[in-house]
Amino acid sequence: MGKYDKLIFQILQGKSDANIAFSDLNSLLKHFGFEERIKGSHRIYRIDGIEEKINLQKDGSTAKPYQVKQVRNIILKYKLGEESDG
């Protein structure tokens, strides 16, 4: 199981939303092909084919739990990570 597979599994379990590293979530979204825009302390992610924007903000070194939940919902809704990206 690769780095991103482990992270996706951890996010989908939903048991440790408060312990997901911001840098890991940032890397995962870039891995999926999201484009990042930085506006102040917010990082906004967009990608063609997904109508929702993802807005992340650090909470120390971790992502905010409600934002991890939003990413989880998008992963599930759009079935991200199900195909082998290499």
C-alpha positions as CSV (number, residue, x, y, z in Angstrom):
1,M,0.0,0.0,0.0
2,G,1.5,3.3,-1.1
3,K,1.7,6.6,0.7
4,Y,-1.4,8.0,-0.9
5,D,-3.4,4.8,-0.5
6,K,-2.6,4.8,3.3
7,L,-3.7,8.4,3.6
8,I,-6.9,7.9,1.6
9,F,-7.7,4.9,3.8
10,Q,-7.1,7.0,7.0
11,I,-9.3,9.8,5.7
12,L,-12.1,7.4,4.6
13,Q,-12.1,5.7,8.0
14,G,-13.0,9.0,9.6
15,K,-11.6,8.1,13.0
16,S,-8.7,10.5,13.0
17,D,-9.8,13.7,11.2
18,A,-8.1,15.8,13.8
19,N,-4.7,14.1,13.2
20,I,-4.3,14.4,9.4
21,A,-1.2,16.5,8.6
22,F,-2.0,19.6,6.6
23,S,1.1,18.9,4.4
24,D,-0.2,15.3,3.7
25,L,-3.7,16.5,2.7
26,N,-2.1,19.3,0.5
27,S,0.0,16.7,-1.2
28,L,-2.9,14.3,-1.7
29,L,-5.0,17.0,-3.4
30,K,-2.1,17.9,-5.7
31,H,-1.7,14.2,-6.5
32,F,-5.3,14.1,-7.6
33,G,-4.6,17.0,-9.9
34,F,-6.2,19.8,-8.0
35,E,-4.8,23.3,-8.7
36,E,-3.8,25.3,-5.6
37,R,-4.4,29.0,-5.1
38,I,-3.2,30.7,-1.9
39,K,-5.1,33.6,-0.5
40,G,-3.9,34.7,2.9
41,S,-3.9,31.7,5.2
42,H,-6.3,29.8,3.0
43,R,-5.4,27.3,0.3
44,I,-8.1,26.9,-2.3
45,Y,-8.2,23.8,-4.6
46,R,-10.1,23.4,-7.8
47,I,-10.1,20.8,-10.6
48,D,-12.2,20.4,-13.8
49,G,-15.1,18.0,-13.3
50,I,-15.6,18.7,-9.6
51,E,-18.0,21.6,-8.8
52,E,-17.0,22.0,-5.2
53,K,-14.0,24.2,-4.2
54,I,-11.9,22.8,-1.3
55,N,-10.7,25.5,1.1
56,L,-8.1,24.4,3.6
57,Q,-6.5,26.2,6.5
58,K,-3.8,25.0,8.9
59,D,-4.7,24.2,12.5
60,G,-1.1,24.0,13.8
61,S,0.5,21.3,11.7
62,T,-2.8,19.5,11.0
63,A,-5.8,20.2,8.8
64,K,-9.0,21.3,10.5
65,P,-11.2,18.2,11.1
66,Y,-14.3,19.6,9.3
67,Q,-12.1,20.3,6.2
68,V,-10.8,16.7,6.3
69,K,-14.5,15.6,6.3
70,Q,-15.2,17.8,3.3
71,V,-12.3,16.1,1.4
72,R,-13.6,12.7,2.5
73,N,-17.0,13.6,1.0
74,I,-15.5,14.7,-2.3
75,I,-13.3,11.5,-2.5
76,L,-16.4,9.4,-2.0
77,K,-18.7,11.5,-4.3
78,Y,-16.3,11.5,-7.2
79,K,-14.6,8.2,-6.5
80,L,-11.2,9.7,-6.4
81,G,-8.2,7.4,-5.9
82,E,-10.1,4.3,-7.1
83,E,-8.1,4.1,-10.4
84,S,-4.4,3.4,-10.2
85,D,-2.7,6.7,-10.9
86,G,0.7,5.1,-11.0
